[in-house]
Coordinates of C-alpha atoms in Angstrom, one line a residue:
X1 CA -1.8 -6.2 30.4
X2 CA -0.8 -5.7 26.8
X3 CA -2.6 -3.1 24.6
X4 CA -2.7 -2.1 21.0
X5 CA -4.6 1.2 20.5
X6 CA -4.3 1.6 16.7
X7 CA -6.0 -1.1 14.7
X8 CA -8.0 -0.8 11.4
X9 CA -10.6 -3.3 10.1
X10 CA -12.8 -3.8 7.0
X11 CA -15.0 -1.0 8.3
X12 CA -12.5 1.3 6.8
X13 CA -9.2 0.4 5.0
X14 CA -8.2 -2.7 6.8
X15 CA -8.3 -6.2 5.2
X16 CA -9.5 -8.1 8.3
X17 CA -12.9 -8.0 10.0
X18 CA -13.5 -7.6 13.8
X19 CA -13.4 -11.3 14.5
X20 CA -10.1 -11.7 12.6
X21 CA -8.3 -8.9 14.4
X22 CA -9.6 -10.1 17.8
X23 CA -8.3 -13.5 17.0
X24 CA -4.9 -12.1 16.1
X25 CA -4.8 -10.0 19.2
X26 CA -5.5 -12.9 21.4
X27 CA -2.8 -15.0 19.6
X28 CA -0.4 -12.1 20.3
X29 CA -1.5 -11.9 24.0
X30 CA -3.1 -8.5 23.6
X31 CA -5.6 -7.9 26.3
X32 CA -6.9 -4.4 25.3
X33 CA -7.6 -3.6 21.6
X34 CA -8.3 -0.1 20.2
X35 CA -10.4 -0.2 17.0
X36 CA -9.6 3.1 15.2
X37 CA -11.1 3.0 11.8
X38 CA -10.8 6.0 9.6
X39 CA -13.6 8.6 10.0
X40 CA -16.2 6.0 11.1
X41 CA -17.6 4.5 14.3
X42 CA -19.5 1.9 12.4
X43 CA -19.7 -1.5 14.1
X44 CA -18.0 -0.5 17.4
X45 CA -20.9 -1.8 19.5
X46 CA -20.7 -5.2 17.8
X47 CA -16.9 -5.2 18.2
X48 CA -17.2 -4.6 21.9
X49 CA -19.7 -7.6 22.2
X50 CA -17.4 -9.8 20.2
X51 CA -14.5 -8.8 22.4
X52 CA -16.4 -9.7 25.5
X53 CA -17.2 -13.1 24.2
X54 CA -13.6 -13.7 23.3
X55 CA -12.2 -12.4 26.6
X56 CA -10.6 -9.2 25.3
X57 CA -11.4 -5.6 26.1
X58 CA -12.3 -3.6 23.0
X59 CA -11.6 0.1 23.4
X60 CA -13.9 2.0 21.0
X61 CA -12.0 4.5 18.8
X62 CA -11.7 6.4 15.6
X63 CA -8.9 8.0 13.5
X64 CA -10.1 11.3 12.1
X65 CA -8.5 12.6 8.9
X66 CA -7.9 16.2 9.6
X67 CA -5.7 19.2 8.5
X68 CA -3.9 22.1 9.9
X69 CA -4.8 24.9 7.5
X70 CA -2.1 27.2 8.9
X71 CA 0.8 24.8 8.3
X72 CA -0.7 23.1 5.3
X73 CA -0.1 19.6 6.8
X74 CA -2.4 16.6 7.3
X75 CA -3.1 15.6 10.9
X76 CA -4.7 12.4 12.2
X77 CA -6.5 12.6 15.5
X78 CA -7.4 9.4 17.4
X79 CA -10.4 9.3 19.6
X80 CA -11.2 6.8 22.4
X81 CA -13.9 5.9 24.8
X82 CA -16.4 8.4 23.4
X83 CA -20.2 8.0 23.7
X84 CA -21.0 5.4 21.0
X85 CA -23.8 7.5 19.6
X86 CA -20.9 9.9 18.7
X87 CA -23.2 12.6 17.4
X88 CA -20.6 15.3 17.1
X89 CA -18.0 12.9 15.6
X90 CA -20.5 11.6 13.0
X91 CA -21.5 15.2 12.1
X92 CA -17.9 16.0 11.4
X93 CA -16.8 12.7 9.7
X94 CA -19.8 11.6 7.6
X95 CA -19.1 14.3 5.0
X96 CA -15.4 13.1 4.9
X97 CA -16.6 9.6 4.1
X98 CA -18.9 10.9 1.3
X99 CA -16.1 13.0 -0.2
X100 CA -13.7 10.1 0.0
X101 CA -16.0 7.7 -1.7
X102 CA -16.9 10.2 -4.5
X103 CA -13.2 10.9 -5.0
X104 CA -12.4 7.2 -5.2
X105 CA -15.1 6.8 -7.9
X106 CA -13.4 9.6 -9.8
X107 CA -10.1 7.9 -9.5
X108 CA -11.5 4.7 -10.8
X109 CA -12.9 6.6 -13.7
X110 CA -9.5 8.1 -14.4
X111 CA -7.9 4.6 -14.3
X112 CA -10.4 3.4 -16.9
X113 CA -9.8 6.3 -19.1
X114 CA -6.1 5.7 -19.1
X115 CA -6.3 2.0 -20.0
X116 CA -6.0 0.3 -16.7
X117 CA -7.8 -3.0 -16.7
X118 CA -9.5 -4.2 -13.5
X119 CA -12.8 -5.6 -12.2
X120 CA -14.7 -2.9 -10.4
X121 CA -17.0 -5.5 -8.8
X122 CA -13.9 -6.7 -6.9
X123 CA -13.3 -3.2 -5.6
X124 CA -16.9 -2.9 -4.4
X125 CA -16.6 -6.3 -2.8
X126 CA -13.6 -5.3 -0.8
X127 CA -15.5 -2.1 0.3
X128 CA -18.6 -4.1 1.2
X129 CA -18.3 -3.6 5.0
X130 CA -17.1 0.0 4.9
X131 CA -19.5 1.1 2.2
X132 CA -16.8 3.5 1.2
X133 CA -14.1 2.9 -1.3
X134 CA -10.6 3.6 0.0
X135 CA -7.4 3.8 -2.1
X136 CA -6.3 0.5 -0.5
X137 CA -9.3 -1.2 -2.1
X138 CA -8.3 0.1 -5.5
X139 CA -4.6 -0.8 -5.1
X140 CA -5.5 -4.3 -4.1
X141 CA -7.3 -4.7 -7.4
X142 CA -4.4 -3.2 -9.4
X143 CA -1.6 -5.3 -8.0
X144 CA -0.9 -8.4 -6.0
X145 CA 2.4 -7.0 -4.8
X146 CA 2.9 -6.7 -1.1
X147 CA 2.2 -3.2 0.5
X148 CA 5.9 -3.0 1.7
X149 CA 7.3 -3.9 -1.7
X150 CA 8.9 -1.5 -4.2
X151 CA 6.5 -2.6 -6.9
X152 CA 3.5 -1.5 -4.7
X153 CA 5.2 1.8 -3.6
X154 CA 6.2 2.7 -7.2
X155 CA 2.7 2.1 -8.5
X156 CA 1.1 4.0 -5.7
X157 CA 3.4 7.0 -6.2
X158 CA 2.9 6.9 -10.0
X159 CA -0.9 7.0 -9.7
X160 CA -1.8 8.9 -6.5
X161 CA 1.1 11.3 -5.9
X162 CA 2.5 14.3 -7.7
X163 CA 1.3 14.4 -11.3
X164 CA -0.4 11.0 -11.1
X165 CA -3.7 10.5 -12.9
X166 CA -5.4 9.8 -9.5
X167 CA -3.6 12.5 -7.5
X168 CA -6.6 14.4 -6.3
X169 CA -7.2 14.7 -2.5
X170 CA -10.3 15.5 -0.6
X171 CA -11.1 18.3 1.7
X172 CA -10.4 17.4 5.3
X173 CA -11.7 18.9 8.6
X174 CA -9.7 21.3 10.8
X175 CA -7.7 19.3 13.4
X176 CA -8.9 21.5 16.2
X177 CA -12.5 20.7 15.3
X178 CA -11.7 17.0 15.3
X179 CA -10.3 17.3 18.9
X180 CA -13.4 19.3 20.0
X181 CA -15.8 16.8 18.4
X182 CA -14.2 13.9 20.3
X183 CA -14.2 15.8 23.6
X184 CA -17.9 16.9 23.1
X185 CA -18.8 13.2 22.7
X186 CA -17.0 12.5 26.0
X187 CA -13.9 10.9 24.5
X188 CA -10.1 11.1 24.8
X189 CA -8.3 12.9 21.9
X190 CA -4.8 11.8 20.9
X191 CA -2.5 13.1 18.2
X192 CA -1.6 10.2 15.9
X193 CA 1.9 9.5 14.7
X194 CA 3.2 13.1 14.7
X195 CA 6.6 11.8 13.4
X196 CA 5.0 10.3 10.3
X197 CA 3.1 13.5 9.3
X198 CA 5.5 16.0 10.9
X199 CA 2.6 17.5 12.9
X200 CA 4.6 18.6 16.0
X201 CA 4.1 22.3 15.3
X202 CA 0.4 21.9 15.7
X203 CA 0.5 20.4 19.2
X204 CA 0.2 23.7 21.1
X205 CA -3.1 24.7 19.4
X206 CA -4.4 21.2 19.7
X207 CA -3.8 21.3 23.4
X208 CA -5.8 24.5 23.7
X209 CA -8.6 22.7 21.8
X210 CA -8.5 19.9 24.4
X211 CA -5.9 17.3 23.2
X212 CA -5.3 14.7 25.9
X213 CA -2.3 12.9 24.6
X214 CA 0.2 11.9 21.8
X215 CA 0.8 8.6 20.1
X216 CA 4.3 7.5 21.2
X217 CA 4.6 4.1 19.7
X218 CA 4.4 3.9 15.9
X219 CA 6.5 2.0 13.4
X220 CA 7.5 5.3 11.8
X221 CA 8.7 6.7 15.1
X222 CA 12.4 6.6 16.0
X223 CA 14.6 7.9 18.9
X224 CA 14.1 11.5 17.9
X225 CA 10.3 11.1 17.9
X226 CA 10.4 9.4 21.3
X227 CA 12.3 12.4 22.7
X228 CA 10.0 15.0 21.1
X229 CA 6.8 13.2 22.2
X230 CA 7.9 12.9 25.8
X231 CA 9.0 16.5 25.8
X232 CA 5.6 17.7 24.7
X233 CA 3.9 15.3 27.1
X234 CA 5.8 16.6 30.0
X235 CA 5.3 20.3 29.1
X236 CA 1.5 19.9 28.5
X237 CA 0.8 17.0 31.0
X238 CA -0.4 14.7 28.2
X239 CA -0.7 10.9 28.2
X240 CA 1.0 8.6 25.7
X241 CA -0.5 5.8 23.7
X242 CA 0.7 3.5 20.9
X243 CA -0.2 0.8 18.5
X244 CA 0.6 -1.1 15.4
X245 CA -1.5 1.0 13.0
X246 CA -2.5 -2.4 11.7
X247 CA -4.2 -2.7 8.3
X248 CA -3.7 -6.4 7.6
X249 CA -2.6 -7.1 4.0
X250 CA -3.4 -3.4 3.1
X251 CA -0.6 -2.2 5.3
X252 CA 2.9 -2.9 6.5
X253 CA 4.1 -6.1 8.0
X254 CA 3.5 -4.8 11.6
X255 CA 1.3 -7.2 13.6
X256 CA -1.2 -6.4 16.3
X257 CA 0.6 -5.8 19.6
X258 CA 4.0 -5.6 17.9
X259 CA 4.7 -1.9 18.9
X260 CA 3.4 -2.1 22.4
X261 CA 5.5 -4.6 24.2
X262 CA 6.8 -3.8 27.7
X263 CA 10.4 -3.9 26.4
X264 CA 9.6 -1.3 23.7
X265 CA 7.7 0.9 26.2
X266 CA 10.7 1.0 28.6
X267 CA 13.1 1.6 25.7
X268 CA 11.0 4.5 24.4
X269 CA 10.3 5.9 27.8
X270 CA 14.0 5.9 28.7
X271 CA 14.8 8.0 25.6
X272 CA 12.3 10.6 26.7
X273 CA 12.8 10.7 30.4
X274 CA 16.6 10.8 30.2
X275 CA 16.7 13.5 27.6
X276 CA 18.3 16.7 28.9
X277 CA 17.0 20.0 27.5

C-alpha cells in the first residue's frame, strides 16, 4: 500500500482534474489517494466513483483554512472520511469560499487599476470547476514562470505580500471550530504541515477540540519537524499522515506519492522514535 493524503485538484487551487490526478497516482503506484481541496467538498462523490473504476481508493477529504486568534497564526486543518453531506463543514466553509472569491475580484480590480494587462476570461476559465477564483488562477494569468522559480516568487511577494497592491487577506474560521466541524460530520481531523505555518503552539488546544493527528510528511518538513511531530503524537496519542500537497502546475515540483514512500516513512519515524527528551 502506498498513500498520498494531501492532493488538490481543479475543484480548488490545483491545475489537474480528478481523472488526471488519479492517473498520476496510478502511474506512481499510489493505492490510496486523499483529495483535500481547500474549503470545499465539491465533487468528492464523483472522485470516489472515478477511483473505483480506476482501481484506486479515494479517501474523501478537505483542507480548511483556519486561524488561531490567540497566536495570530494561520492554521490548516485536514479532514478525512467524513459524511459526504458534510453539513457542518459546509456551514463553516461556504462563507470562506464566498469571501475568497470576492477578495480575488477585488485583487483583480487592483491589478487593472495599476496597469497590469491580462485576460480576465482566462482567469474565470481556470476557475470554472471551483467556481471560486484563487490567487493561483490570477498568478497563472500574470506569468508563465514556474511556481518554484524566483520570477514567480518575486512577483507573488510584490503583489500579495507586505505592501503589495493585492495584499488583503480574508477572514478565516477559528481552528478549533474547524476541528469540531470535521468531528461533528464523523470525520478525522489532522493538523496540516505545522512546520510550514509554525502552528505547533496550537496543538494542545486543538487536541481538546478533538484533533486526531498531525501531518508528518510534507515537503516543508525537515528533521526538526519530524522530531516535534512525533513528540506531540506520543504525548497526545495522535496518528500521523502525510502527502505531497500536490497542486499540479500551480504548486511545487512535488509529485503525487513523492512524500510517502516506505523509505521516507522509516527515515522520518526513526528521527522521532529515537529522539531522547
